[in-house]
Amino acid sequence: MQDLEALEAELFAELEAAGDLAGLEALRVSALGKKGRLTEQMKSLGQLDPEARKARGQALNAVKDRLQSAMEARKAGFEEAALEARLATERVDVTLPARPHAIGHVHPVSQTIEELVAIFGEMGFSVAEGPHIEDDFHNFEALNIPAWHPARQDMDTFYLRSDAEGVRPVLRTHTSPVQIRTLQKTTPPIRIICPGRTFRADSDATHSPMFHQVEGLVIDEKTHMGHLKGTLIEFCRAFFGVDELPVRFRASYFPFTEPSAELDIGCARKDGQLIIGGGEDWLEILGSGMVHPKVLENCGIDSSRYQGFAFGMGIERIAMLKYGIPDLRTFYDSDLRWLRHYGFVPLEAPSVVRGL
Ligand code: PHE
């Protein structure tokens, strides 16, 4: 049995020397593997007589058990140390300053649309939308702009390729076709605004081939010019945030309204700066008028019973005036520096400065 004691001592010395999980595994193979030192001893038991076999078998098993539990304890120790080491390197230093969090900005056009929707929403308007690609009827004909009408020339229309029947679709030149689509499918009362994209073949500092308009439409039995004026004055004062904002209605002409009026707001120009509110100057803001009875009839609405008003304005234009943006073309340059400067922090974005 002395040889067994020596073997056990040898195995435990090797266990002591094993520095990591790989060392442990090597020891396991060399002691308990197929040709391991303890395994070989087990195999040679068969050559002993029964008495000696029993005693040596028990002794061998005892060595094997001691070695196995010692190896397990060692393994647990290695694993714990590995975990400790990982935790130490992965510890979060909560005293480090926070990384700056880049928040996207709301484009001035989106911001202005939101403001329009909020102001008109409070007055009881809802939002209607329509397609960008229109047909002649909705963009022109129904709006009392027949093919020979000079207003067609003013619009710089983008035409698309004609279809098989020779019908030529257009990119809508204004948001007024949404007015037509709403009139066709709704029985008054109607009170809507239609913000959206519009297209005209025109490009300079104040014109872009793609721009945005908002159209407004109110139809019921008794709406008159006084409502038109009240609604638009209220809107201008709310939008520009000037309570006593001077406004003036100027007689104008649109084929789809009669009478028609353009609205100007009072402003001053001092040292190249535009001040909205005071002063001797006027700025044109929007077009409006009482919806022409022909337009109502074109949409199947009885013009002897129903009447109302419509208005339309350019969204970029009023955004430029309110936020002092000098050039329309910059709206679509996709320049992030511009957007950071003129854009708006979204309301729902968490910010350390503003709180949640
Ligand atoms: N559709 C007109 C334009 O684009 C604006 C407008 C709308 C005028 C409604 C009067 C009434 O110029």
Coordinates of C-alpha atoms and ligand atoms in Angstrom, one line a residue:
M1 CA 0.0 0.0 0.0
Q2 CA 3.0 2.3 0.3
D3 CA 3.1 2.8 -3.4
L4 CA -0.5 4.1 -3.2
E5 CA 0.4 6.6 -0.6
A6 CA 3.3 7.8 -2.8
L7 CA 1.0 8.0 -5.8
E8 CA -1.5 10.1 -3.8
A9 CA 1.2 12.4 -2.6
E10 CA 2.4 12.8 -6.2
L11 CA -1.1 13.6 -7.5
F12 CA -1.8 16.1 -4.8
A13 CA 1.5 17.8 -5.4
E14 CA 0.6 18.1 -9.1
L15 CA -2.8 19.5 -8.1
E16 CA -1.1 22.1 -5.9
A17 CA 1.1 23.1 -8.9
A18 CA -1.8 23.4 -11.4
G19 CA -2.2 27.1 -12.0
D20 CA -5.4 27.2 -14.0
L21 CA -8.3 25.2 -15.5
A22 CA -6.2 23.8 -18.3
G23 CA -3.7 22.5 -15.7
L24 CA -6.5 20.9 -13.8
E25 CA -7.8 19.2 -16.9
A26 CA -4.3 17.8 -17.7
L27 CA -4.1 16.3 -14.2
R28 CA -7.6 14.7 -14.6
V29 CA -6.6 13.1 -17.8
S30 CA -3.3 11.8 -16.5
A31 CA -4.8 10.4 -13.3
L32 CA -8.3 9.4 -14.2
G33 CA -8.3 9.2 -18.0
K34 CA -8.3 6.0 -20.0
K35 CA -4.6 5.5 -19.4
G36 CA -4.5 7.5 -16.2
R37 CA -2.3 6.4 -13.3
L38 CA -5.2 5.6 -11.0
T39 CA -7.1 4.0 -13.9
E40 CA -4.2 1.7 -14.6
Q41 CA -4.1 0.7 -10.9
M42 CA -7.8 -0.2 -11.0
K43 CA -7.2 -2.3 -14.1
S44 CA -4.5 -4.3 -12.3
L45 CA -6.8 -5.2 -9.4
G46 CA -7.9 -8.3 -11.4
Q47 CA -4.6 -10.0 -10.9
L48 CA -4.9 -10.0 -7.1
D49 CA -6.5 -12.6 -4.9
P50 CA -10.0 -11.7 -3.6
E51 CA -8.8 -10.6 -0.1
A52 CA -6.1 -8.3 -1.3
R53 CA -8.3 -7.1 -4.2
K54 CA -10.9 -5.9 -1.8
A55 CA -8.5 -4.0 0.5
R56 CA -6.6 -2.4 -2.4
G57 CA -9.9 -1.6 -4.3
Q58 CA -11.2 0.3 -1.3
A59 CA -8.0 2.1 -0.8
L60 CA -7.9 3.1 -4.5
N61 CA -11.4 4.3 -4.5
A62 CA -10.7 6.4 -1.4
V63 CA -7.7 8.0 -3.2
K64 CA -9.9 8.6 -6.3
D65 CA -12.7 10.3 -4.2
R66 CA -10.2 12.5 -2.3
L67 CA -8.5 13.6 -5.5
Q68 CA -11.8 14.3 -7.3
S69 CA -13.3 16.4 -4.5
A70 CA -10.0 18.3 -4.2
M71 CA -10.0 18.9 -7.9
E72 CA -13.6 20.2 -7.8
A73 CA -12.8 22.6 -4.9
R74 CA -9.8 23.9 -6.9
K75 CA -11.9 24.3 -10.0
A76 CA -14.5 26.3 -8.1
G77 CA -11.7 28.5 -6.8
F78 CA -10.4 29.1 -10.3
E79 CA -13.8 30.0 -11.5
E80 CA -14.5 32.4 -8.7
A81 CA -11.1 34.1 -9.3
A82 CA -11.9 34.5 -13.0
L83 CA -15.3 36.0 -12.2
E84 CA -13.7 38.4 -9.7
A85 CA -11.1 39.5 -12.3
R86 CA -13.9 40.1 -14.9
L87 CA -16.0 42.1 -12.4
A88 CA -12.9 44.2 -11.5
T89 CA -12.2 45.1 -15.2
E90 CA -15.8 45.6 -16.1
R91 CA -16.7 47.9 -13.2
V92 CA -18.7 51.0 -14.2
D93 CA -17.2 54.2 -13.0
V94 CA -20.3 56.2 -12.1
T95 CA -18.2 59.3 -11.5
L96 CA -17.3 59.6 -15.2
P97 CA -19.0 62.5 -16.9
A98 CA -21.9 61.4 -19.2
R99 CA -21.3 61.1 -22.9
P100 CA -23.0 63.7 -24.9
H101 CA -26.3 62.4 -26.3
A102 CA -26.9 63.5 -29.9
I103 CA -30.6 64.5 -30.3
G104 CA -32.0 65.0 -33.7
H105 CA -33.7 68.3 -34.5
V106 CA -37.2 69.0 -35.8
H107 CA -37.0 70.7 -39.2
P108 CA -38.5 74.2 -39.3
V109 CA -41.1 73.1 -41.8
S110 CA -42.3 70.2 -39.5
Q111 CA -42.2 72.6 -36.5
T112 CA -44.3 75.2 -38.4
I113 CA -46.9 72.5 -39.5
E114 CA -47.2 71.4 -35.8
E115 CA -47.8 75.0 -34.8
L116 CA -50.4 75.5 -37.5
V117 CA -52.2 72.3 -36.5
A118 CA -52.2 73.3 -32.9
I119 CA -53.6 76.8 -33.6
F120 CA -56.3 75.7 -36.0
G121 CA -56.9 72.6 -34.0
E122 CA -58.0 74.9 -31.1
M123 CA -60.4 76.6 -33.4
G124 CA -62.0 73.3 -34.3
F125 CA -60.3 72.4 -37.6
S126 CA -59.2 68.9 -38.4
V127 CA -56.4 67.9 -40.7
A128 CA -57.0 66.4 -44.2
E129 CA -54.5 65.1 -46.7
G130 CA -54.4 64.2 -50.4
P131 CA -52.1 62.8 -53.1
H132 CA -49.1 64.7 -54.5
I133 CA -49.8 63.4 -58.0
E134 CA -53.1 64.9 -59.1
D135 CA -55.3 64.9 -62.1
D136 CA -56.4 67.9 -64.1
F137 CA -59.9 67.9 -62.6
H138 CA -58.8 68.2 -58.9
N139 CA -55.9 70.5 -59.4
F140 CA -57.5 72.9 -62.0
E141 CA -60.9 72.1 -63.5
A142 CA -63.0 71.7 -60.3
L143 CA -61.3 74.9 -58.9
N144 CA -62.8 76.9 -61.8
I145 CA -59.5 77.0 -63.7
P146 CA -60.4 75.8 -67.2
A147 CA -57.8 74.9 -69.7
W148 CA -57.8 78.3 -71.4
H149 CA -57.5 80.1 -68.0
P150 CA -54.4 82.4 -67.7
A151 CA -53.9 81.2 -64.1
R152 CA -52.6 77.9 -65.5
Q153 CA -49.6 79.8 -66.9
D154 CA -48.8 81.3 -63.5
M155 CA -48.5 77.9 -61.9
D156 CA -45.4 76.5 -63.7
T157 CA -46.9 73.1 -63.5
F158 CA -44.8 69.9 -63.6
Y159 CA -46.6 67.4 -65.9
L160 CA -46.1 63.7 -65.8
R161 CA -46.2 61.4 -68.8
S162 CA -49.6 60.8 -70.2
D163 CA -51.2 57.4 -69.6
A164 CA -52.7 55.1 -72.3
E165 CA -55.9 57.2 -72.5
G166 CA -53.9 60.4 -72.9
V167 CA -54.6 61.6 -69.4
R168 CA -51.7 63.7 -68.2
P169 CA -51.2 63.6 -64.4
V170 CA -49.7 66.7 -62.7
L171 CA -47.7 67.2 -59.5
R172 CA -50.1 69.3 -57.5
T173 CA -49.3 73.0 -57.8
H174 CA -51.2 73.9 -54.6
T175 CA -53.0 72.1 -51.7
S176 CA -56.4 73.3 -53.1
P177 CA -57.1 69.8 -54.7
V178 CA -57.4 68.5 -51.1
Q179 CA -60.2 71.0 -50.7
I180 CA -61.9 69.5 -53.8
R181 CA -61.5 65.9 -52.6
T182 CA -63.0 66.8 -49.2
L183 CA -65.9 68.6 -50.7
Q184 CA -66.6 65.6 -52.9
K185 CA -66.9 63.2 -50.1
T186 CA -68.2 65.2 -47.2
T187 CA -71.5 66.8 -46.4
P188 CA -71.0 70.2 -44.7
P189 CA -70.3 71.4 -42.1
I190 CA -66.6 71.2 -43.1
R191 CA -63.7 72.7 -41.2
I192 CA -60.3 71.5 -42.3
I193 CA -56.8 72.5 -42.9
C194 CA -54.6 70.6 -45.4
P195 CA -50.8 71.0 -44.9
G196 CA -48.6 69.3 -47.5
R197 CA -46.1 69.4 -50.3
T198 CA -46.7 71.3 -53.5
F199 CA -44.6 71.6 -56.7
R200 CA -43.9 74.3 -59.2
A201 CA -41.1 74.6 -61.8
D202 CA -39.5 77.6 -60.2
S203 CA -36.2 78.1 -58.3
D204 CA -34.6 81.1 -56.6
A205 CA -34.0 82.6 -53.2
T206 CA -37.7 82.7 -52.5
H207 CA -39.0 79.8 -54.7
S208 CA -38.2 76.1 -54.5
P209 CA -39.6 73.5 -57.0
M210 CA -40.9 71.6 -54.0
F211 CA -42.4 73.6 -51.1
H212 CA -45.2 73.3 -48.6
Q213 CA -48.6 75.0 -48.4
V214 CA -51.4 74.8 -45.9
E215 CA -55.0 75.2 -47.3
G216 CA -58.0 75.9 -45.0
L217 CA -61.6 75.3 -45.8
V218 CA -64.8 76.2 -43.9
I219 CA -68.2 75.4 -45.4
D220 CA -71.6 75.4 -43.7
E221 CA -74.9 77.3 -44.1
K222 CA -74.0 80.7 -42.6
T223 CA -70.3 81.2 -42.8
H224 CA -69.5 84.7 -44.1
M225 CA -66.6 87.0 -44.8
G226 CA -66.6 88.1 -41.1
H227 CA -65.7 84.6 -40.1
L228 CA -62.9 84.5 -42.7
K229 CA -61.4 87.8 -41.3
G230 CA -61.8 86.8 -37.7
T231 CA -60.3 83.3 -38.2
L232 CA -57.3 84.6 -40.2
I233 CA -56.6 87.6 -37.9
E234 CA -56.7 85.2 -34.9
F235 CA -54.4 82.8 -36.6
C236 CA -51.8 85.5 -37.5
R237 CA -51.7 86.9 -34.0
A238 CA -51.3 83.4 -32.5
F239 CA -48.7 82.3 -35.0
F240 CA -46.5 85.4 -34.8
G241 CA -47.1 85.8 -31.1
V242 CA -48.0 89.5 -31.4
D243 CA -51.3 90.4 -29.8
E244 CA -51.9 93.7 -31.5
L245 CA -50.5 92.6 -34.9
P246 CA -51.7 95.0 -37.5
V247 CA -53.4 93.2 -40.5
R248 CA -54.9 94.4 -43.7
F249 CA -57.0 92.6 -46.3
R250 CA -56.4 93.6 -49.9
A251 CA -58.9 92.8 -52.6
S252 CA -57.4 90.1 -54.9
Y253 CA -58.3 87.5 -57.5
F254 CA -58.4 83.7 -57.4
P255 CA -60.6 81.7 -59.8
F256 CA -61.9 79.6 -57.0
T257 CA -62.9 82.3 -54.6
E258 CA -65.2 85.3 -54.9
P259 CA -64.6 87.8 -53.4
S260 CA -60.9 87.2 -52.9
A261 CA -58.5 88.9 -50.5
E262 CA -54.9 88.7 -49.7
L263 CA -53.8 89.3 -46.1
D264 CA -50.8 91.5 -45.1
I265 CA -49.3 91.9 -41.7
G266 CA -47.6 95.0 -40.4
C267 CA -43.9 95.1 -40.1
A268 CA -40.9 97.4 -39.8
R269 CA -37.5 97.2 -41.5
K270 CA -34.7 98.6 -39.4
D271 CA -31.0 98.2 -40.3
G272 CA -31.7 95.3 -42.6
Q273 CA -33.7 93.6 -39.9
L274 CA -37.4 92.7 -40.2
I275 CA -39.5 93.3 -37.1
I276 CA -43.0 91.8 -37.3
G277 CA -45.7 93.8 -35.6
G278 CA -45.0 97.5 -35.7
G279 CA -43.9 99.9 -38.4
E280 CA -45.1 101.3 -41.7
D281 CA -44.4 98.3 -43.9
W282 CA -46.7 95.4 -45.0
L283 CA -45.9 91.8 -45.7
E284 CA -48.1 89.6 -47.8
I285 CA -48.9 86.4 -45.9
L286 CA -51.7 84.5 -47.5
G287 CA -54.5 84.3 -50.1
S288 CA -58.2 83.8 -49.2
G289 CA -61.7 84.3 -50.2
M290 CA -65.3 83.1 -50.2
V291 CA -65.5 79.7 -52.0
H292 CA -66.8 80.3 -55.5
P293 CA -70.4 78.8 -56.0
K294 CA -69.1 77.1 -59.1
V295 CA -66.5 75.2 -57.1
L296 CA -69.2 73.9 -54.7
E297 CA -71.4 72.9 -57.7
N298 CA -68.4 71.1 -59.3
C299 CA -68.2 69.0 -56.2
G300 CA -71.9 68.2 -56.0
I301 CA -72.7 70.7 -53.2
D302 CA -75.8 72.8 -53.3
S303 CA -74.4 76.4 -53.5
S304 CA -77.8 77.9 -52.7
R305 CA -77.7 76.2 -49.3
Y306 CA -74.0 76.1 -48.4
Q307 CA -71.2 78.7 -48.4
G308 CA -67.9 79.4 -46.8
F309 CA -64.3 80.4 -47.1
A310 CA -60.9 79.1 -48.0
F311 CA -57.4 80.3 -47.6
G312 CA -53.9 79.1 -48.5
M313 CA -50.4 80.1 -47.6
G314 CA -46.8 79.0 -48.1
I315 CA -45.4 77.2 -45.0
E316 CA -41.7 78.0 -45.7
R317 CA -42.6 81.6 -46.2
I318 CA -44.3 82.1 -42.8
A319 CA -41.5 80.0 -41.2
M320 CA -38.8 82.3 -42.8
L321 CA -40.6 85.3 -41.4
K322 CA -41.2 84.0 -38.0
Y323 CA -37.8 82.5 -37.4
G324 CA -35.7 84.9 -39.5
I325 CA -34.4 82.4 -42.0
P326 CA -33.1 84.4 -45.0
D327 CA -32.9 81.9 -47.9
L328 CA -35.5 79.4 -48.9
R329 CA -33.1 77.1 -50.7
T330 CA -31.3 76.3 -47.4
F331 CA -34.4 74.4 -46.3
Y332 CA -33.5 71.5 -48.5
D333 CA -29.7 71.5 -48.5
S334 CA -29.7 68.8 -45.7
D335 CA -26.9 70.7 -44.0
L336 CA -26.8 69.5 -40.4
R337 CA -25.2 72.7 -39.2
W338 CA -28.2 74.6 -40.6
L339 CA -30.6 72.2 -39.0
R340 CA -28.9 72.5 -35.6
H341 CA -29.1 76.2 -35.8
Y342 CA -32.7 76.6 -37.1
G343 CA -34.2 73.3 -36.0
F344 CA -36.1 72.7 -32.8
V345 CA -35.4 70.3 -30.0
P346 CA -38.2 67.7 -30.0
L347 CA -40.5 68.0 -27.0
E348 CA -40.3 64.3 -26.1
A349 CA -36.5 64.1 -26.2
P350 CA -35.0 63.9 -22.7
S351 CA -32.6 66.6 -22.0
V352 CA -30.4 67.2 -19.0
V353 CA -30.9 71.0 -19.4
R354 CA -34.7 70.9 -19.7
G355 CA -35.4 67.8 -17.6
L356 CA -37.7 65.1 -18.8
Ligands
PHE1 N1 -54.3 77.9 -53.9 C1 -53.9 79.3 -53.8 C2 -52.4 79.4 -54.3 O1 -51.7 78.4 -54.3 C3 -54.0 79.9 -52.5 C4 -55.4 80.0 -52.0 C5 -56.1 79.0 -51.4 C6 -56.1 81.2 -52.3 C7 -57.4 79.2 -51.0 C8 -57.4 81.4 -51.9 C9 -58.0 80.4 -51.3 O2 -51.9 80.4 -54.7

